[in-house]
Every structure is written in structure tokens, then in C-alpha cells.
Amino acid sequence: MQLFLIQRIVAFDNCNKQSLDKAALIVIDVQNDFCAGGSIAVAHGDDLIPVINNLRSKLNFGKVIFTMDWHPPGHISFFERFNNSQKYPGAKLLEEYTFDLGDGRGRRTQRLWPVHCVQNSTGAALRVGLQVRPTDAIVMKGTHPDVDSYSGFLDNDGTSETELDQILKQAGIEEIFVVGLAFEFCVGNTAVDAANKGYKAAILEDATGFLGNADGKKAMEKKIRAANVKIISTENLLNKGVCSIPYRIVILLAVPAIKYLNINAN
Ligand code: VGL
Ligand code: ZN
């Protein structure tokens, strides 16, 4: 009887421990241009770094992947490409603009940003302090001069894929937690594409920075709901993998109590 009860308690204890072998952490665009002093600085972007590092040190993800916005000079998302051009009247910084490049791809709509994350520039470098391990993967996106890519998986026009999906499949990943910069654009779109590809997807809200773009945030929240992406906190995830302290105390007290009762009953 005593042994049986102890076995039940230990089994229940183990049941409560969740394995993250099949889960990936995807860290989106924590690059200088999206942090303080960068050209598209996200308020408090730097504050995410200890939060992200802490997640990594406490949990064993099956795979950790960092994406980098990695644009060639003169990229389609750069306002400077359209500014003061007779061919493109009415283009405004930070606003969506619809145009035809005359390349046979037809009209497209693109939000126009300040120059950012130019390949090999300081602005494109991963922020110092972010812990990257040799086993992590790094995925570049937005490398085509005429097509932007908010998602870590796919270009905005859906034509070409990065190697992200392949990396996840090779690692046997089924569940994805997305963090980084910025919620309204690259974090949100990566999570939505992950869900559409059949992964269980969640955004860790307190490990994600908001650019503060009101229409972008509303539109993204709608996409997130439609794709069934969950929004949770890092606390939710950290508590999922390990037993809580009060629970541990109950277990620690229960085993000797059963032993004691058993000895007295005999
Ligand atoms: C991003 C604007 C332009 C992002 C990338 O990482 O959210 N935002 N390029
Ligand atoms: Zn970009």
C-alpha cells in the first residue's frame, strides 16, 4: 500500500513536467535598427533581451532560431526609394503605398520605412547581449530587392520561402513560441504563418515589443485571432515545464507522511 501510494505520487509528479523537445523558440529581428538608437526603434526593445535569455536558460527548447531582417541597399521597403520621385507621387514615410514597379508583377502595397537592416551594416547586427549558441539557427529574410518579408517563413507576396520551415521539420518541431520585434509586423506574421503551416503557435507577449503602430496592431490582432495563434506570457510557459513550489512542498511532505502512517498502521 505504501509503495503503491508513493508510486502514484511520483507518476503524477512526472506527468506535470512538460517536455519542450518538440517546441521551438523563434526570436524575431532583435537587431540594432529595431532597438534604442536604431532607425525603427521599438520602445523598450532592449528590455526584451534579459527576458529572452532567461527563457533559454530555464527551458530546453528543441530548437532556437533567430531571424534577421536582411535587406539589400535600395530595398523596396525603403521610403528613400520613392521619395521625391516623379514616378511615385504621394509616397509617405511609415504609410502604406500602392504602386506598380513595371516589372510585370502588377500593383502591390508596401509600407514605407526608413532605411533599416541593410545587409552587413551595424544596424543589421544582432543586439549585443542576446545569447546565441552554436546549435542555434539564424535565418535571413527580406533579401529580395523588390519583395519585402515580414514573416520568417515567407515573402510578403507568398512566392518564396526561407529555410525556416525546413529547419523546424528537421528538428521534429510541432510547437512554436515567437518573441522579439515587432509585434505588429514580423512577430505577428511569423506566428500566423506558423499556425497556417500546421504548427501550434503562440506569441509570448512580454517578450515581444510593440512598434506602437495603431492600425498595424489592430490588423495583426485580427489575423492572430483568425489563425488561432495564442497570446501567452513567459510566466505561463516557465510554470508549465516545472512543478510549482507549493506543489513540490506537498509532494515532499506526502511521502514521509505516508511512510509514517504505514509504520503506525502496522
Ligand atoms: C520589421 C518593419 C520593417 C519588423 C521589419 O521586424 O517588425 N518592421 N521591417
Ligand atoms: Zn524590414
Short mmCIF file of C-alpha atoms and ligand atoms in Angstrom, two decimals:
data_model
loop_
_atom_site.label_atom_id
_atom_site.label_comp_id
_atom_site.label_asym_id
_atom_site.label_seq_id
_atom_site.Cartn_x
_atom_site.Cartn_y
_atom_site.Cartn_z
CA MET A 1 0.00 0.00 0.00
CA GLN A 2 2.78 2.40 1.00
CA LEU A 3 4.80 1.65 -2.12
CA PHE A 4 1.71 1.94 -4.31
CA LEU A 5 0.88 5.41 -2.98
CA ILE A 6 4.45 6.64 -3.41
CA GLN A 7 4.48 5.29 -6.97
CA ARG A 8 1.24 7.15 -7.73
CA ILE A 9 2.65 10.42 -6.36
CA VAL A 10 5.89 10.10 -8.34
CA ALA A 11 3.96 9.25 -11.53
CA PHE A 12 1.69 12.28 -11.06
CA ASP A 13 4.75 14.45 -10.42
CA ASN A 14 6.34 13.38 -13.71
CA CYS A 15 3.07 13.88 -15.60
CA ASN A 16 3.22 17.50 -14.61
CA LYS A 17 6.56 18.05 -16.31
CA GLN A 18 6.16 19.15 -19.87
CA SER A 19 8.83 18.35 -22.40
CA LEU A 20 9.80 21.16 -24.76
CA ASP A 21 11.74 18.83 -27.10
CA LYS A 22 9.19 19.40 -29.81
CA ALA A 23 8.95 23.15 -29.20
CA ALA A 24 10.98 25.90 -30.85
CA LEU A 25 11.69 29.42 -29.68
CA ILE A 26 11.80 31.84 -32.61
CA VAL A 27 13.48 35.14 -31.80
CA ILE A 28 12.47 37.73 -34.39
CA ASP A 29 14.73 40.58 -35.55
CA VAL A 30 16.39 41.62 -32.27
CA GLN A 31 18.73 43.82 -34.31
CA ASN A 32 20.27 47.23 -33.65
CA ASP A 33 17.93 49.09 -36.02
CA PHE A 34 14.89 47.91 -34.01
CA CYS A 35 16.44 48.85 -30.64
CA ALA A 36 17.28 52.19 -29.00
CA GLY A 37 19.22 54.41 -31.41
CA GLY A 38 18.14 52.39 -34.47
CA SER A 39 16.19 53.71 -37.46
CA ILE A 40 12.94 51.86 -36.50
CA ALA A 41 13.50 51.78 -32.75
CA VAL A 42 10.91 49.90 -30.72
CA ALA A 43 10.42 51.44 -27.27
CA HIS A 44 11.90 49.14 -24.60
CA GLY A 45 13.26 46.77 -27.25
CA ASP A 46 16.43 46.31 -25.18
CA ASP A 47 14.38 45.24 -22.16
CA LEU A 48 13.41 42.05 -24.02
CA ILE A 49 16.97 40.73 -24.08
CA PRO A 50 17.14 39.54 -20.42
CA VAL A 51 13.61 38.13 -20.75
CA ILE A 52 14.60 36.11 -23.83
CA ASN A 53 17.93 34.97 -22.30
CA ASN A 54 16.10 33.87 -19.14
CA LEU A 55 13.65 31.75 -21.15
CA ARG A 56 16.56 30.00 -22.80
CA SER A 57 18.42 29.33 -19.59
CA LYS A 58 15.34 27.92 -17.82
CA LEU A 59 13.82 25.83 -20.59
CA ASN A 60 15.21 23.29 -23.02
CA PHE A 61 13.70 24.10 -26.39
CA GLY A 62 14.14 21.52 -29.14
CA LYS A 63 15.44 24.34 -31.34
CA VAL A 64 16.11 28.06 -31.05
CA ILE A 65 16.08 30.16 -34.20
CA PHE A 66 16.98 33.82 -34.67
CA THR A 67 15.66 35.71 -37.69
CA MET A 68 17.37 38.78 -39.13
CA ASP A 69 15.79 41.42 -41.34
CA TRP A 70 18.46 41.50 -44.07
CA HIS A 71 17.77 43.98 -46.85
CA PRO A 72 19.93 44.86 -49.87
CA PRO A 73 20.61 48.61 -50.37
CA GLY A 74 17.65 50.32 -52.12
CA HIS A 75 15.18 47.73 -50.81
CA ILE A 76 11.51 48.01 -51.78
CA SER A 77 10.52 48.80 -48.16
CA PHE A 78 12.79 51.88 -48.01
CA PHE A 79 10.95 55.22 -48.30
CA GLU A 80 14.07 56.78 -49.86
CA ARG A 81 13.46 54.69 -52.99
CA PHE A 82 10.15 56.53 -53.61
CA ASN A 83 10.80 59.89 -52.00
CA ASN A 84 10.76 62.87 -54.41
CA SER A 85 10.32 60.55 -57.36
CA GLN A 86 8.06 61.77 -60.21
CA LYS A 87 7.26 58.14 -60.96
CA TYR A 88 5.86 57.58 -57.47
CA PRO A 89 3.84 60.61 -56.37
CA GLY A 90 2.28 60.69 -52.92
CA ALA A 91 4.55 58.18 -51.17
CA LYS A 92 4.65 58.88 -47.41
CA LEU A 93 7.06 57.67 -44.76
CA LEU A 94 5.60 54.93 -42.50
CA GLU A 95 2.41 54.69 -44.58
CA GLU A 96 1.20 52.04 -46.96
CA TYR A 97 1.74 52.89 -50.61
CA THR A 98 0.33 51.14 -53.68
CA PHE A 99 2.44 51.22 -56.85
CA ASP A 100 3.49 49.30 -59.93
CA LEU A 101 7.23 48.77 -60.38
CA GLY A 102 6.69 47.98 -64.05
CA ASP A 103 8.33 44.57 -63.55
CA GLY A 104 5.29 42.59 -64.68
CA ARG A 105 4.29 41.71 -61.13
CA GLY A 106 1.47 44.25 -61.14
CA ARG A 107 0.41 46.66 -58.41
CA ARG A 108 1.44 45.98 -54.84
CA THR A 109 1.04 47.67 -51.50
CA GLN A 110 4.02 48.23 -49.26
CA ARG A 111 4.51 50.18 -46.04
CA LEU A 112 7.48 52.54 -46.49
CA TRP A 113 10.11 52.53 -43.75
CA PRO A 114 13.29 54.46 -43.07
CA VAL A 115 16.40 52.66 -44.35
CA HIS A 116 17.00 49.78 -41.92
CA CYS A 117 18.82 46.47 -41.55
CA VAL A 118 20.97 46.87 -44.64
CA GLN A 119 22.97 43.68 -45.16
CA ASN A 120 26.27 43.69 -43.22
CA SER A 121 25.61 47.11 -41.65
CA THR A 122 25.84 47.80 -37.90
CA GLY A 123 22.07 48.40 -37.89
CA ALA A 124 21.50 44.84 -39.10
CA ALA A 125 23.67 43.20 -36.43
CA LEU A 126 22.00 41.20 -33.66
CA ARG A 127 21.85 43.24 -30.47
CA VAL A 128 24.82 42.65 -28.17
CA GLY A 129 23.75 40.75 -25.05
CA LEU A 130 21.41 38.38 -26.83
CA GLN A 131 22.66 34.86 -26.09
CA VAL A 132 23.19 32.87 -29.27
CA ARG A 133 24.55 29.31 -29.03
CA PRO A 134 26.43 27.37 -31.73
CA THR A 135 23.50 24.95 -32.11
CA ASP A 136 21.02 27.77 -32.85
CA ALA A 137 19.93 28.59 -36.38
CA ILE A 138 19.93 32.04 -37.96
CA VAL A 139 17.52 32.79 -40.80
CA MET A 140 17.81 35.90 -43.01
CA LYS A 141 14.67 37.42 -44.54
CA GLY A 142 13.72 40.30 -46.83
CA THR A 143 16.75 39.67 -49.05
CA HIS A 144 14.96 40.18 -52.39
CA PRO A 145 15.40 43.83 -53.55
CA ASP A 146 11.78 44.12 -54.77
CA VAL A 147 9.83 41.99 -52.28
CA ASP A 148 9.53 42.59 -48.54
CA SER A 149 9.24 39.83 -45.98
CA TYR A 150 7.71 40.39 -42.56
CA SER A 151 7.31 36.68 -41.84
CA GLY A 152 10.28 34.48 -41.05
CA PHE A 153 8.74 31.82 -43.33
CA LEU A 154 7.54 33.56 -46.47
CA ASP A 155 7.96 36.70 -48.57
CA ASN A 156 5.04 39.14 -48.35
CA ASP A 157 3.81 38.11 -51.81
CA GLY A 158 3.94 34.44 -50.80
CA THR A 159 6.29 33.46 -53.62
CA SER A 160 9.47 32.37 -51.90
CA GLU A 161 10.19 30.61 -48.63
CA THR A 162 13.14 30.91 -46.29
CA GLU A 163 14.71 27.74 -44.85
CA LEU A 164 12.83 28.21 -41.55
CA ASP A 165 10.15 25.56 -42.17
CA GLN A 166 12.79 23.03 -43.23
CA ILE A 167 14.89 23.68 -40.11
CA LEU A 168 11.83 23.18 -37.89
CA LYS A 169 10.81 19.98 -39.68
CA GLN A 170 14.33 18.56 -39.43
CA ALA A 171 14.32 19.22 -35.68
CA GLY A 172 10.90 17.50 -35.32
CA ILE A 173 9.26 20.69 -34.05
CA GLU A 174 5.48 20.77 -33.55
CA GLU A 175 5.01 23.83 -31.37
CA ILE A 176 6.37 27.34 -31.75
CA PHE A 177 6.83 30.26 -29.35
CA VAL A 178 7.54 33.58 -31.05
CA VAL A 179 9.28 36.53 -29.35
CA GLY A 180 11.15 39.67 -30.46
CA LEU A 181 10.44 42.69 -32.67
CA ALA A 182 7.98 43.88 -33.66
CA PHE A 183 4.55 42.51 -32.72
CA GLU A 184 2.55 44.33 -35.42
CA PHE A 185 4.74 43.15 -38.29
CA CYS A 186 7.39 40.45 -38.14
CA VAL A 187 6.46 38.70 -34.86
CA GLY A 188 2.76 38.54 -35.74
CA ASN A 189 3.24 37.44 -39.34
CA THR A 190 5.72 34.71 -38.37
CA ALA A 191 3.31 33.31 -35.78
CA VAL A 192 0.36 33.43 -38.21
CA ASP A 193 2.36 31.65 -40.93
CA ALA A 194 3.49 29.02 -38.41
CA ALA A 195 -0.14 28.32 -37.47
CA ASN A 196 -1.15 28.19 -41.15
CA LYS A 197 1.61 25.65 -41.73
CA GLY A 198 0.15 23.42 -39.03
CA TYR A 199 2.37 24.25 -36.06
CA LYS A 200 0.83 25.02 -32.69
CA ALA A 201 1.79 28.70 -32.36
CA ALA A 202 1.91 31.21 -29.53
CA ILE A 203 3.35 34.70 -29.05
CA LEU A 204 4.99 35.39 -25.69
CA GLU A 205 3.59 38.85 -25.13
CA ASP A 206 6.05 40.13 -22.52
CA ALA A 207 9.00 39.01 -24.68
CA THR A 208 7.65 40.97 -27.65
CA GLY A 209 8.00 44.67 -28.48
CA PHE A 210 5.26 46.86 -29.95
CA LEU A 211 6.20 49.45 -32.51
CA GLY A 212 3.07 51.38 -31.48
CA ASN A 213 1.53 51.37 -34.93
CA ALA A 214 -2.21 51.51 -34.09
CA ASP A 215 -3.66 50.31 -37.42
CA GLY A 216 -0.89 47.72 -37.72
CA LYS A 217 -1.70 46.39 -34.23
CA LYS A 218 -5.45 46.14 -34.91
CA ALA A 219 -4.93 44.39 -38.25
CA MET A 220 -2.46 41.96 -36.67
CA GLU A 221 -4.74 41.13 -33.75
CA LYS A 222 -7.46 40.21 -36.24
CA LYS A 223 -5.07 37.96 -38.22
CA ILE A 224 -3.86 36.34 -34.99
CA ARG A 225 -7.41 35.50 -33.87
CA ALA A 226 -8.31 34.09 -37.29
CA ALA A 227 -5.20 31.87 -37.35
CA ASN A 228 -5.76 30.62 -33.78
CA VAL A 229 -2.40 31.88 -32.55
CA LYS A 230 -2.36 32.07 -28.74
CA ILE A 231 -1.02 35.04 -26.80
CA ILE A 232 0.54 33.97 -23.51
CA SER A 233 3.12 35.28 -21.03
CA THR A 234 6.64 33.94 -20.42
CA GLU A 235 5.41 33.19 -16.88
CA ASN A 236 2.78 30.81 -18.34
CA LEU A 237 5.49 28.93 -20.20
CA LEU A 238 8.06 28.89 -17.38
CA ASN A 239 5.46 27.44 -14.99
CA LYS A 240 4.29 24.85 -17.46
CA GLY A 241 7.57 22.97 -17.61
CA VAL A 242 8.25 22.64 -13.89
CA CYS A 243 6.18 21.95 -10.81
CA SER A 244 5.32 24.98 -8.70
CA ILE A 245 6.93 25.42 -5.28
CA PRO A 246 3.71 24.77 -3.24
CA TYR A 247 3.14 21.61 -5.27
CA ARG A 248 6.71 20.42 -4.54
CA ILE A 249 6.18 21.03 -0.80
CA VAL A 250 3.02 18.90 -0.83
CA ILE A 251 4.94 16.08 -2.57
CA LEU A 252 7.87 16.36 -0.14
CA LEU A 253 5.55 16.17 2.89
CA ALA A 254 3.27 13.48 1.47
CA VAL A 255 5.91 10.78 1.07
CA PRO A 256 7.18 10.74 4.71
CA ALA A 257 3.58 11.16 5.93
CA ILE A 258 2.52 8.01 4.10
CA LYS A 259 5.57 6.17 5.41
CA TYR A 260 4.77 7.30 8.97
CA LEU A 261 1.11 6.33 8.74
CA ASN A 262 2.08 2.98 7.25
CA ILE A 263 4.57 2.20 10.02
CA ASN A 264 2.00 3.14 12.68
CA ALA A 265 -0.75 1.10 10.99
CA ASN A 266 1.47 -2.00 11.14
C1 VGL B 1 10.05 44.98 -39.31
C2 VGL B 1 9.44 46.96 -40.25
C3 VGL B 1 10.25 46.74 -41.33
C4 VGL B 1 9.92 44.03 -38.14
C5 VGL B 1 10.88 44.73 -40.37
O1 VGL B 1 10.89 43.28 -37.87
O2 VGL B 1 8.87 44.02 -37.48
N1 VGL B 1 9.31 46.09 -39.26
N2 VGL B 1 10.97 45.61 -41.37
ZN ZN B 2 12.47 45.38 -42.92
#
